[in-house]
PDB file of C-alpha atoms and ligand atoms in Angstrom:
ATOM      1  CA  MET W   1       0.169  -0.095   0.225  1.00 63.00           C
ATOM      2  CA  SER W   2       1.425   3.393  -0.846  1.00 73.00           C
ATOM      3  CA  LEU W   3       1.830   5.669   1.567  1.00 89.00           C
ATOM      4  CA  ARG W   4       1.868   8.641  -0.796  1.00 94.00           C
ATOM      5  CA  ARG W   5      -0.576  11.494   0.320  1.00 96.00           C
ATOM      6  CA  LYS W   6      -2.637  13.776  -2.320  1.00 97.00           C
ATOM      7  CA  ILE W   7      -1.396  17.463  -1.290  1.00 98.00           C
ATOM      8  CA  ARG W   8      -3.430  20.449  -2.792  1.00 98.00           C
ATOM      9  CA  LEU W   9      -2.357  24.114  -2.099  1.00 98.00           C
ATOM     10  CA  GLU W  10      -2.352  27.233  -3.981  1.00 98.00           C
ATOM     11  CA  VAL W  11       1.077  28.154  -5.422  1.00 98.00           C
ATOM     12  CA  ASN W  12       1.305  31.711  -6.228  1.00 98.00           C
ATOM     13  CA  GLY W  13      -2.185  32.046  -6.986  1.00 97.00           C
ATOM     14  CA  GLU W  14      -2.683  28.660  -8.754  1.00 98.00           C
ATOM     15  CA  THR W  15      -4.068  25.622  -7.198  1.00 98.00           C
ATOM     16  CA  ARG W  16      -1.514  23.016  -7.607  1.00 98.00           C
ATOM     17  CA  GLU W  17      -1.533  19.196  -6.570  1.00 98.00           C
ATOM     18  CA  GLY W  18       1.072  16.690  -6.098  1.00 98.00           C
ATOM     19  CA  TRP W  19       1.467  13.568  -3.774  1.00 97.00           C
ATOM     20  CA  ALA W  20       4.029  12.960  -1.336  1.00 97.00           C
ATOM     21  CA  GLU W  21       5.125  10.727   1.094  1.00 97.00           C
ATOM     22  CA  PRO W  22       4.503  11.668   4.510  1.00 96.00           C
ATOM     23  CA  ARG W  23       8.421  12.203   5.166  1.00 96.00           C
ATOM     24  CA  LYS W  24       8.926  14.454   2.174  1.00 97.00           C
ATOM     25  CA  LEU W  25      10.055  18.000   2.913  1.00 98.00           C
ATOM     26  CA  LEU W  26       7.887  20.758   1.525  1.00 98.00           C
ATOM     27  CA  VAL W  27      11.268  22.206  -0.372  1.00 98.00           C
ATOM     28  CA  ASP W  28      11.375  19.034  -2.205  1.00 98.00           C
ATOM     29  CA  PHE W  29       7.992  18.538  -2.743  1.00 98.00           C
ATOM     30  CA  LEU W  30       7.831  21.771  -4.558  1.00 98.00           C
ATOM     31  CA  ARG W  31      11.042  21.351  -6.695  1.00 98.00           C
ATOM     32  CA  GLU W  32      10.607  17.583  -7.676  1.00 98.00           C
ATOM     33  CA  GLU W  33       6.873  17.310  -7.682  1.00 98.00           C
ATOM     34  CA  LEU W  34       5.549  20.309  -8.244  1.00 98.00           C
ATOM     35  CA  GLY W  35       8.934  21.638 -10.728  1.00 98.00           C
ATOM     36  CA  LEU W  36       9.368  24.956  -8.766  1.00 98.00           C
ATOM     37  CA  THR W  37      13.073  24.699  -8.500  1.00 98.00           C
ATOM     38  CA  GLY W  38      13.700  28.363  -7.956  1.00 98.00           C
ATOM     39  CA  THR W  39      13.539  27.592  -4.317  1.00 98.00           C
ATOM     40  CA  HIS W  40      17.303  26.164  -3.275  1.00 98.00           C
ATOM     41  CA  VAL W  41      17.897  23.951  -0.997  1.00 98.00           C
ATOM     42  CA  GLY W  42      21.307  24.433   1.266  1.00 97.00           C
ATOM     43  CA  CYS W  43      21.903  22.891   4.538  1.00 97.00           C
ATOM     44  CA  GLU W  44      18.135  21.403   4.919  1.00 96.00           C
ATOM     45  CA  HIS W  45      18.534  22.313   8.734  1.00 96.00           C
ATOM     46  CA  GLY W  46      16.865  25.397   9.131  1.00 97.00           C
ATOM     47  CA  ILE W  47      20.142  27.614   9.045  1.00 97.00           C
ATOM     48  CA  CYS W  48      21.016  28.907   5.295  1.00 98.00           C
ATOM     49  CA  GLY W  49      17.399  30.781   4.568  1.00 98.00           C
ATOM     50  CA  ALA W  50      17.892  29.566   0.807  1.00 98.00           C
ATOM     51  CA  CYS W  51      14.570  27.832   0.984  1.00 98.00           C
ATOM     52  CA  THR W  52      12.429  30.817   2.764  1.00 98.00           C
ATOM     53  CA  ILE W  53       9.094  30.816   0.820  1.00 98.00           C
ATOM     54  CA  LEU W  54       6.006  32.636   2.370  1.00 98.00           C
ATOM     55  CA  ILE W  55       3.193  30.299   3.974  1.00 98.00           C
ATOM     56  CA  ASN W  56      -0.095  32.242   4.263  1.00 97.00           C
ATOM     57  CA  GLY W  57       1.981  35.123   4.474  1.00 95.00           C
ATOM     58  CA  GLU W  58       4.799  34.588   6.745  1.00 94.00           C
ATOM     59  CA  ALA W  59       8.078  33.820   5.793  1.00 96.00           C
ATOM     60  CA  VAL W  60       9.197  30.029   6.357  1.00 97.00           C
ATOM     61  CA  ARG W  61      12.200  27.539   5.824  1.00 98.00           C
ATOM     62  CA  SER W  62      10.539  25.206   3.364  1.00 98.00           C
ATOM     63  CA  CYS W  63      13.202  22.855   4.687  1.00 98.00           C
ATOM     64  CA  LEU W  64      12.004  22.484   8.160  1.00 98.00           C
ATOM     65  CA  MET W  65       8.177  21.586   7.123  1.00 98.00           C
ATOM     66  CA  LEU W  66       6.956  18.396   5.594  1.00 98.00           C
ATOM     67  CA  ALA W  67       4.945  18.972   2.424  1.00 98.00           C
ATOM     68  CA  VAL W  68       1.631  17.644   4.011  1.00 98.00           C
ATOM     69  CA  GLN W  69       2.102  20.112   6.857  1.00 98.00           C
ATOM     70  CA  ALA W  70       1.116  22.777   3.635  1.00 98.00           C
ATOM     71  CA  ASP W  71      -1.649  20.721   2.357  1.00 98.00           C
ATOM     72  CA  GLY W  72      -4.438  23.671   1.937  1.00 98.00           C
ATOM     73  CA  ALA W  73      -1.773  26.451   2.507  1.00 98.00           C
ATOM     74  CA  GLU W  74      -1.397  29.437   0.391  1.00 98.00           C
ATOM     75  CA  LEU W  75       2.305  29.900  -0.817  1.00 98.00           C
ATOM     76  CA  ILE W  76       4.693  32.252  -2.751  1.00 98.00           C
ATOM     77  CA  THR W  77       7.282  31.099  -4.345  1.00 98.00           C
ATOM     78  CA  VAL W  78      10.261  32.968  -5.968  1.00 98.00           C
ATOM     79  CA  GLU W  79       8.498  32.050  -9.322  1.00 98.00           C
ATOM     80  CA  GLY W  80       5.481  34.364  -8.058  1.00 98.00           C
ATOM     81  CA  LEU W  81       7.351  37.779  -7.846  1.00 97.00           C
ATOM     82  CA  ALA W  82       7.148  38.648 -11.646  1.00 96.00           C
ATOM     83  CA  ALA W  83       4.090  39.104 -12.894  1.00 93.00           C
ATOM     84  CA  GLY W  84       3.079  40.115 -16.458  1.00 91.00           C
ATOM     85  CA  GLY W  85       6.434  39.362 -18.071  1.00 92.00           C
ATOM     86  CA  LYS W  86       8.024  42.147 -15.685  1.00 96.00           C
ATOM     87  CA  LEU W  87      10.241  41.509 -12.556  1.00 97.00           C
ATOM     88  CA  HIS W  88       9.490  42.522  -9.292  1.00 96.00           C
ATOM     89  CA  PRO W  89      10.979  45.740  -8.269  1.00 96.00           C
ATOM     90  CA  LEU W  90      12.959  43.602  -5.893  1.00 97.00           C
ATOM     91  CA  GLN W  91      14.440  41.804  -8.668  1.00 98.00           C
ATOM     92  CA  GLU W  92      14.819  44.961 -10.867  1.00 97.00           C
ATOM     93  CA  ALA W  93      16.684  46.434  -7.847  1.00 98.00           C
ATOM     94  CA  PHE W  94      19.074  43.234  -7.248  1.00 98.00           C
ATOM     95  CA  ARG W  95      19.923  43.253 -10.839  1.00 97.00           C
ATOM     96  CA  GLU W  96      20.485  46.745 -10.586  1.00 97.00           C
ATOM     97  CA  HIS W  97      22.776  46.903  -7.696  1.00 97.00           C
ATOM     98  CA  HIS W  98      24.727  43.770  -8.387  1.00 97.00           C
ATOM     99  CA  ALA W  99      23.364  42.104  -5.395  1.00 98.00           C
ATOM    100  CA  LEU W 100      24.055  38.475  -6.900  1.00 97.00           C
ATOM    101  CA  GLN W 101      26.906  36.745  -7.706  1.00 97.00           C
ATOM    102  CA  CYS W 102      26.294  32.928  -7.694  1.00 98.00           C
ATOM    103  CA  GLY W 103      22.845  33.479  -7.020  1.00 97.00           C
ATOM    104  CA  PHE W 104      22.143  30.554  -4.422  1.00 98.00           C
ATOM    105  CA  CYS W 105      21.077  32.723  -1.813  1.00 98.00           C
ATOM    106  CA  THR W 106      19.182  34.998  -4.100  1.00 98.00           C
ATOM    107  CA  PRO W 107      15.464  33.111  -3.843  1.00 98.00           C
ATOM    108  CA  GLY W 108      15.798  33.225   0.101  1.00 98.00           C
ATOM    109  CA  MET W 109      16.883  36.849   0.129  1.00 98.00           C
ATOM    110  CA  LEU W 110      14.112  37.999  -2.217  1.00 98.00           C
ATOM    111  CA  LEU W 111      11.211  36.193   0.130  1.00 98.00           C
ATOM    112  CA  THR W 112      12.530  37.525   2.983  1.00 98.00           C
ATOM    113  CA  ALA W 113      13.264  41.081   1.689  1.00 98.00           C
ATOM    114  CA  TYR W 114       9.746  40.539   0.219  1.00 97.00           C
ATOM    115  CA  ASP W 115       8.512  39.780   3.880  1.00 97.00           C
ATOM    116  CA  LEU W 116      10.424  42.746   5.376  1.00 97.00           C
ATOM    117  CA  LEU W 117       8.675  45.464   3.384  1.00 97.00           C
ATOM    118  CA  ARG W 118       5.488  43.962   3.793  1.00 95.00           C
ATOM    119  CA  VAL W 119       5.561  44.041   7.118  1.00 95.00           C
ATOM    120  CA  ASN W 120       7.729  47.444   7.033  1.00 96.00           C
ATOM    121  CA  PRO W 121       7.527  49.294   3.884  1.00 96.00           C
ATOM    122  CA  SER W 122      10.230  51.858   5.078  1.00 95.00           C
ATOM    123  CA  PRO W 123      12.774  49.757   6.755  1.00 97.00           C
ATOM    124  CA  ASN W 124      16.538  51.509   8.293  1.00 96.00           C
ATOM    125  CA  GLU W 125      19.420  50.266   7.090  1.00 96.00           C
ATOM    126  CA  GLU W 126      19.506  48.065  10.486  1.00 97.00           C
ATOM    127  CA  GLU W 127      16.132  46.553  10.014  1.00 98.00           C
ATOM    128  CA  ILE W 128      17.163  45.392   6.522  1.00 98.00           C
ATOM    129  CA  ARG W 129      20.450  44.158   8.164  1.00 97.00           C
ATOM    130  CA  GLU W 130      18.526  42.067  10.814  1.00 97.00           C
ATOM    131  CA  ALA W 131      16.037  40.976   8.465  1.00 97.00           C
ATOM    132  CA  LEU W 132      18.790  39.511   5.769  1.00 97.00           C
ATOM    133  CA  SER W 133      20.814  37.822   8.680  1.00 96.00           C
ATOM    134  CA  ALA W 134      18.304  35.445   8.092  1.00 95.00           C
ATOM    135  CA  VAL W 135      19.885  34.147   4.940  1.00 98.00           C
ATOM    136  CA  LEU W 136      23.359  33.392   4.553  1.00 98.00           C
ATOM    137  CA  CYS W 137      25.353  34.773   1.342  1.00 98.00           C
ATOM    138  CA  ARG W 138      28.724  33.184   0.665  1.00 96.00           C
ATOM    139  CA  CYS W 139      29.457  35.825  -2.358  1.00 96.00           C
ATOM    140  CA  THR W 140      28.259  39.228  -2.037  1.00 94.00           C
ATOM    141  CA  GLY W 141      29.009  40.560   1.725  1.00 92.00           C
ATOM    142  CA  TYR W 142      25.540  41.690   1.814  1.00 96.00           C
ATOM    143  CA  LEU W 143      26.404  45.514   0.931  1.00 97.00           C
ATOM    144  CA  THR W 144      24.923  45.511  -2.511  1.00 98.00           C
ATOM    145  CA  ILE W 145      22.099  43.434  -1.626  1.00 98.00           C
ATOM    146  CA  ILE W 146      21.262  45.813   1.525  1.00 98.00           C
ATOM    147  CA  LYS W 147      21.408  48.772  -1.310  1.00 98.00           C
ATOM    148  CA  ALA W 148      18.811  46.763  -3.359  1.00 98.00           C
ATOM    149  CA  VAL W 149      16.565  46.505  -0.497  1.00 98.00           C
ATOM    150  CA  ARG W 150      16.520  50.031   0.100  1.00 97.00           C
ATOM    151  CA  SER W 151      16.125  51.166  -3.384  1.00 97.00           C
ATOM    152  CA  ALA W 152      13.174  48.726  -4.152  1.00 97.00           C
ATOM    153  CA  ALA W 153      11.581  50.356  -0.696  1.00 96.00           C
ATOM    154  CA  ARG W 154      11.462  53.289  -2.311  1.00 93.00           C
ATOM    155  CA  ARG W 155       9.797  51.950  -5.443  1.00 88.00           C
ATOM    156  CA  LEU W 156       7.182  49.671  -4.008  1.00 82.00           C
ATOM    157  CA  PRO W 157       3.456  51.263  -3.193  1.00 70.00           C
ATOM    158  CA  ALA W 158       3.397  51.017   0.843  1.00 54.00           C
ATOM    159  CA  ASP W 159       0.357  49.109   0.908  1.00 44.00           C
ATOM    160  CA  THR W 160       0.859  46.199  -1.350  1.00 48.00           C
ATOM    161  CA  GLY W 161       4.066  45.071  -1.121  1.00 47.00           C
ATOM    162  CA  LYS W 162       4.297  44.809  -4.964  1.00 49.00           C
TER     163      LYS W 162
HETATM  164  S1  LIG Z 201      17.719  24.537   3.100  1.00 86.95           S
HETATM  165 FE1  LIG Z 201      16.470  25.450   4.279  1.00 86.95          FE
HETATM  166  S2  LIG Z 201      17.590  26.779   6.105  1.00 86.95           S
HETATM  167 FE2  LIG Z 201      19.127  25.937   4.521  1.00 86.95          FE
HETATM  168  S1  LIG Z 202      25.196  35.336  -4.305  1.00 86.95           S
HETATM  169 FE1  LIG Z 202      26.104  33.430  -3.787  1.00 86.95          FE
HETATM  170  S2  LIG Z 202      25.551  33.013  -2.129  1.00 86.95           S
HETATM  171 FE2  LIG Z 202      24.717  34.825  -2.138  1.00 86.95          FE
END
């Protein structure tokens, strides 16, 4: 008898379904079952933040959740940031300020910054640093990422985060 369970959730505004063993991590379900490989897997221990996504409006490390726990939830992944063929202002700002090198941390950085700006649309540098400390970057030294987040904050309408 198969232990796989059907999981139905909303990802980036679309209803998606797939199957998962009870022990399957949410990040692996997203990547392997739904083909959403934008969310990266680094440490699998909740340390690096590369797997950060939004679940029901809150930033969560998707390596620390099981797929079955996300059944019925609303998710936003990095694939959901761009809309209508246009990059999200955070993505534009990362591009303009050279806020990525290898790009491994970038999906987690973007979703963490997205979450920050939804809660605090005009963060100061300390607040940006505090939020971004949840994600490890081995390439950039963070300064360009901080600049990018400040720049995106100036462009985003305060009430929507989009
Ligand atoms: S892969 Fe999830 S925190 Fe590192
Ligand atoms: S850009 Fe390489 S880890 Fe951040």
